[in-house]
Protein backbone atom coordinates (compact mmCIF):
# COMPACT_ATOMS: atom_id res chain seq x y z
CA MET A 1 115.51 17.12 81.28
CA LYS A 2 116.98 20.47 80.30
CA PRO A 3 114.81 22.62 77.99
CA ILE A 4 117.44 22.71 75.24
CA THR A 5 117.77 18.90 75.35
CA TYR A 6 114.00 18.56 74.93
CA VAL A 7 113.92 21.04 72.03
CA ASN A 8 116.92 19.43 70.34
CA ALA A 9 115.19 16.03 70.43
CA VAL A 10 112.06 17.49 68.80
CA GLN A 11 114.11 19.28 66.14
CA ASP A 12 116.04 16.10 65.41
CA ALA A 13 112.78 14.14 65.12
CA LEU A 14 111.44 16.62 62.59
CA GLY A 15 114.58 16.09 60.55
CA ARG A 16 113.96 12.33 60.61
CA THR A 17 110.27 12.59 59.73
CA ASP A 18 108.91 10.55 56.84
CA PHE A 19 107.62 13.51 54.84
CA ALA A 20 106.49 11.19 52.05
CA ALA A 21 103.85 9.86 54.49
CA VAL A 22 102.89 13.43 55.40
CA SER A 23 102.52 14.27 51.70
CA ARG A 24 100.33 11.21 51.10
CA THR A 25 98.14 12.29 54.00
CA ILE A 26 97.79 15.76 52.50
CA GLU A 27 96.65 14.13 49.23
CA VAL A 28 94.08 11.96 51.04
CA VAL A 29 92.62 14.92 52.95
CA GLU A 30 92.51 17.07 49.82
CA THR A 31 90.72 14.26 47.95
CA ALA A 32 88.29 13.89 50.86
CA PHE A 33 87.52 17.59 50.56
CA ARG A 34 87.01 17.49 46.79
CA GLU A 35 84.94 14.28 46.86
CA GLU A 36 82.98 15.20 50.01
CA ARG A 37 84.13 12.17 51.94
CA GLN A 38 83.80 12.12 55.73
CA ILE A 39 86.84 12.13 58.02
CA PHE A 40 86.68 10.70 61.54
CA ALA A 41 89.48 11.33 64.08
CA PHE A 42 89.86 9.79 67.54
CA GLY A 43 92.26 8.93 70.34
CA ASN A 44 92.67 8.87 74.12
CA GLY A 45 93.94 11.58 76.47
CA ALA A 46 96.09 14.11 74.63
CA SER A 47 95.38 12.18 71.43
CA ALA A 48 91.67 12.83 72.04
CA ALA A 49 92.51 16.51 72.38
CA LEU A 50 94.38 16.34 69.07
CA ALA A 51 91.36 14.70 67.39
CA SER A 52 89.24 17.64 68.59
CA HIS A 53 91.97 20.05 67.48
CA MET A 54 91.97 18.45 64.01
CA ALA A 55 88.21 18.73 63.65
CA THR A 56 88.29 22.34 64.85
CA ASP A 57 91.12 23.54 62.62
CA ALA A 58 90.16 21.63 59.50
CA GLY A 59 86.43 22.22 59.92
CA LYS A 60 86.92 25.97 60.30
CA LEU A 61 89.70 26.54 57.77
CA LEU A 62 89.10 24.08 54.95
CA ILE A 63 86.32 25.94 53.15
CA ALA A 64 86.48 27.09 49.52
CA ASP A 65 84.22 28.40 46.79
CA ASP A 66 82.50 25.55 44.99
CA GLY A 67 82.36 27.38 41.67
CA LEU A 68 78.56 27.53 41.85
CA GLY A 69 78.25 30.51 44.17
CA GLY A 70 78.43 28.37 47.29
CA ARG A 71 81.03 27.23 49.79
CA LYS A 72 82.41 23.71 49.98
CA ARG A 73 83.54 22.47 53.39
CA LEU A 74 85.59 19.58 54.70
CA ARG A 75 83.40 16.99 56.40
CA ILE A 76 85.34 16.11 59.57
CA GLN A 77 84.40 15.13 63.10
CA SER A 78 86.15 14.02 66.26
CA LEU A 79 84.68 10.91 67.86
CA ASN A 80 85.85 12.22 71.24
CA ASP A 81 83.45 15.12 71.53
CA ASN A 82 80.10 13.63 72.59
CA CYS A 83 80.61 12.93 76.31
CA ALA A 84 77.15 11.44 76.81
CA TRP A 85 77.62 8.95 73.98
CA LEU A 86 81.19 8.09 75.03
CA THR A 87 80.15 7.35 78.61
CA ALA A 88 77.11 5.35 77.50
CA ILE A 89 79.27 3.18 75.25
CA GLY A 90 82.00 2.85 77.88
CA ASN A 91 79.53 1.94 80.62
CA ASP A 92 77.11 -0.25 78.69
CA ILE A 93 79.26 -1.87 75.99
CA GLY A 94 82.88 -1.39 77.01
CA TYR A 95 85.69 1.15 76.71
CA ASP A 96 87.38 -0.86 73.96
CA ASN A 97 84.34 -0.14 71.75
CA LEU A 98 84.17 3.66 72.21
CA PHE A 99 85.09 4.47 68.63
CA THR A 100 83.96 1.31 66.84
CA GLU A 101 80.37 1.80 68.00
CA GLN A 102 80.31 5.38 66.69
CA LEU A 103 81.87 4.36 63.38
CA ALA A 104 79.18 1.69 63.01
CA ASN A 105 76.59 4.50 62.87
CA PHE A 106 78.38 6.74 60.36
CA LEU A 107 81.23 5.12 58.43
CA ARG A 108 80.87 4.56 54.69
CA PRO A 109 83.33 2.96 52.27
CA LYS A 110 86.02 5.41 51.11
CA ASP A 111 85.63 7.58 54.20
CA ILE A 112 88.85 8.42 56.06
CA VAL A 113 89.62 7.31 59.60
CA ILE A 114 92.43 8.94 61.59
CA GLY A 115 93.46 6.93 64.65
CA ILE A 116 95.82 8.66 67.08
CA SER A 117 97.82 6.74 69.67
CA GLY A 118 101.27 7.75 70.89
CA SER A 119 101.94 4.23 72.14
CA GLY A 120 100.28 2.66 69.13
CA SER A 121 98.73 0.06 71.40
CA SER A 122 95.44 1.61 72.58
CA PRO A 123 92.89 -1.24 72.31
CA ASN A 124 89.97 1.03 71.41
CA VAL A 125 91.95 2.75 68.65
CA LEU A 126 93.20 -0.56 67.22
CA ARG A 127 89.72 -2.09 67.32
CA ALA A 128 88.24 0.93 65.52
CA LEU A 129 90.96 0.80 62.87
CA GLU A 130 90.30 -2.90 62.29
CA TYR A 131 86.57 -2.21 61.98
CA ALA A 132 87.16 0.69 59.55
CA LYS A 133 89.51 -1.44 57.44
CA SER A 134 86.83 -4.14 57.17
CA ARG A 135 84.38 -1.48 55.90
CA GLY A 136 86.63 -0.14 53.14
CA ALA A 137 87.80 3.09 54.76
CA THR A 138 91.21 4.68 54.23
CA LEU A 139 93.19 4.44 57.47
CA ILE A 140 95.66 7.06 58.66
CA GLY A 141 97.58 6.56 61.90
CA PHE A 142 99.42 9.03 64.09
CA THR A 143 101.77 7.10 66.36
CA SER A 144 105.43 6.78 67.39
CA ALA A 145 108.64 4.86 66.90
CA ARG A 146 107.89 2.68 69.91
CA PRO A 147 107.91 -1.09 69.25
CA SER A 148 104.33 -1.17 70.59
CA ALA A 149 103.24 0.83 67.53
CA GLU A 150 104.09 -1.89 64.98
CA THR A 151 100.58 -3.38 64.94
CA MET A 152 98.98 0.02 64.40
CA ALA A 153 101.46 0.89 61.65
CA GLY A 154 100.68 -2.40 59.91
CA LEU A 155 96.93 -1.70 59.97
CA CYS A 156 97.09 1.77 58.44
CA ASP A 157 97.27 2.73 54.79
CA ILE A 158 99.43 5.69 55.85
CA CYS A 159 101.16 5.91 59.21
CA LEU A 160 102.76 9.10 60.54
CA ARG A 161 105.26 7.89 63.11
CA ALA A 162 106.92 10.51 65.28
CA PRO A 163 110.49 9.16 65.51
CA LEU A 164 110.59 9.47 69.30
CA ASP A 165 109.86 7.50 72.47
CA MET A 166 108.94 10.25 74.98
CA MET A 167 105.17 10.75 74.97
CA GLU A 168 105.24 14.55 75.37
CA GLN A 169 107.59 14.90 72.41
CA ILE A 170 105.53 12.46 70.34
CA GLU A 171 102.48 14.63 71.02
CA ASP A 172 104.40 17.78 70.02
CA ILE A 173 105.35 16.23 66.69
CA HIS A 174 101.80 15.02 66.04
CA VAL A 175 100.49 18.58 66.41
CA ILE A 176 103.12 19.82 63.95
CA TYR A 177 102.17 17.10 61.44
CA HIS A 178 98.52 18.11 61.79
CA HIS A 179 99.29 21.78 61.19
CA ILE A 180 101.41 20.97 58.12
CA ILE A 181 98.57 18.89 56.67
CA VAL A 182 95.84 21.47 57.28
CA ARG A 183 97.87 24.41 55.96
CA SER A 184 98.93 22.43 52.87
CA VAL A 185 95.36 21.39 52.07
CA TYR A 186 94.22 24.99 52.62
CA ASP A 187 96.78 26.21 50.09
CA ALA A 188 95.71 23.52 47.59
CA ILE A 189 91.97 24.20 47.77
CA THR A 190 92.17 27.99 47.82
CA GLY A 191 95.13 28.47 45.50
CA HIS A 192 96.95 30.71 47.93
CA ALA A 193 98.57 30.73 51.35
CA GLU A 194 96.93 32.72 54.14
CA ARG A 195 99.27 35.33 55.58
C-alpha cells in the first residue's frame, strides 16, 4: 500500500466518524470524573496498549481543583497492566476470563467499562462486557466496521466504530478518538484548553 493511499483512507474514515457517539463518550467520562466513578479499560495486543495509553493520559491529565483546596482526579485503570495477575488468570482459569475475573474484584454499578477490540470478536473482551452489563456498568466499545463487530456493538451503551477494515488503520482511528475524548474532558473540567 502506498503511504498516501493509507493516509487518505484514515482521513476518509475520520470524515465518516459518528461524532455523536464520541460526544456521548465525552459526557460519560466527564460524569465519571465529577461523580468519582471508576473507569476500567482493556483489550488484547495493540488494544491492550491503547487501554494502558488511556489510563496513562487520562490519569495524568484529568485532574482539577475540587473547590475545597484539593485536587480531584479521574479514577481510571487498565486491566492489562498487572502481568502476574493476567498470567495467573490465563493459566489457572482461562484466557477468556482475563478481564472478567478482574472486574469481579472491583466493578460497582454505574462504573464505566471500556472494551477495545478492532475485530469486535475477542472472546475475553465480549465476556467482560457481558459481565459488566449484568452488574449495571456503562459499557463503551472501541471497535470497527467489520461484520464481526456487530455483537460487540450490540452489547455496548456507546460504540465507537472506526469505519475501516484494516487493523492498523482501525488502531490509528481509535487512538485519535481517545485523544479527542481526553482533551475534551480536560477542557470541560478545567474551563480552558491547554496550549
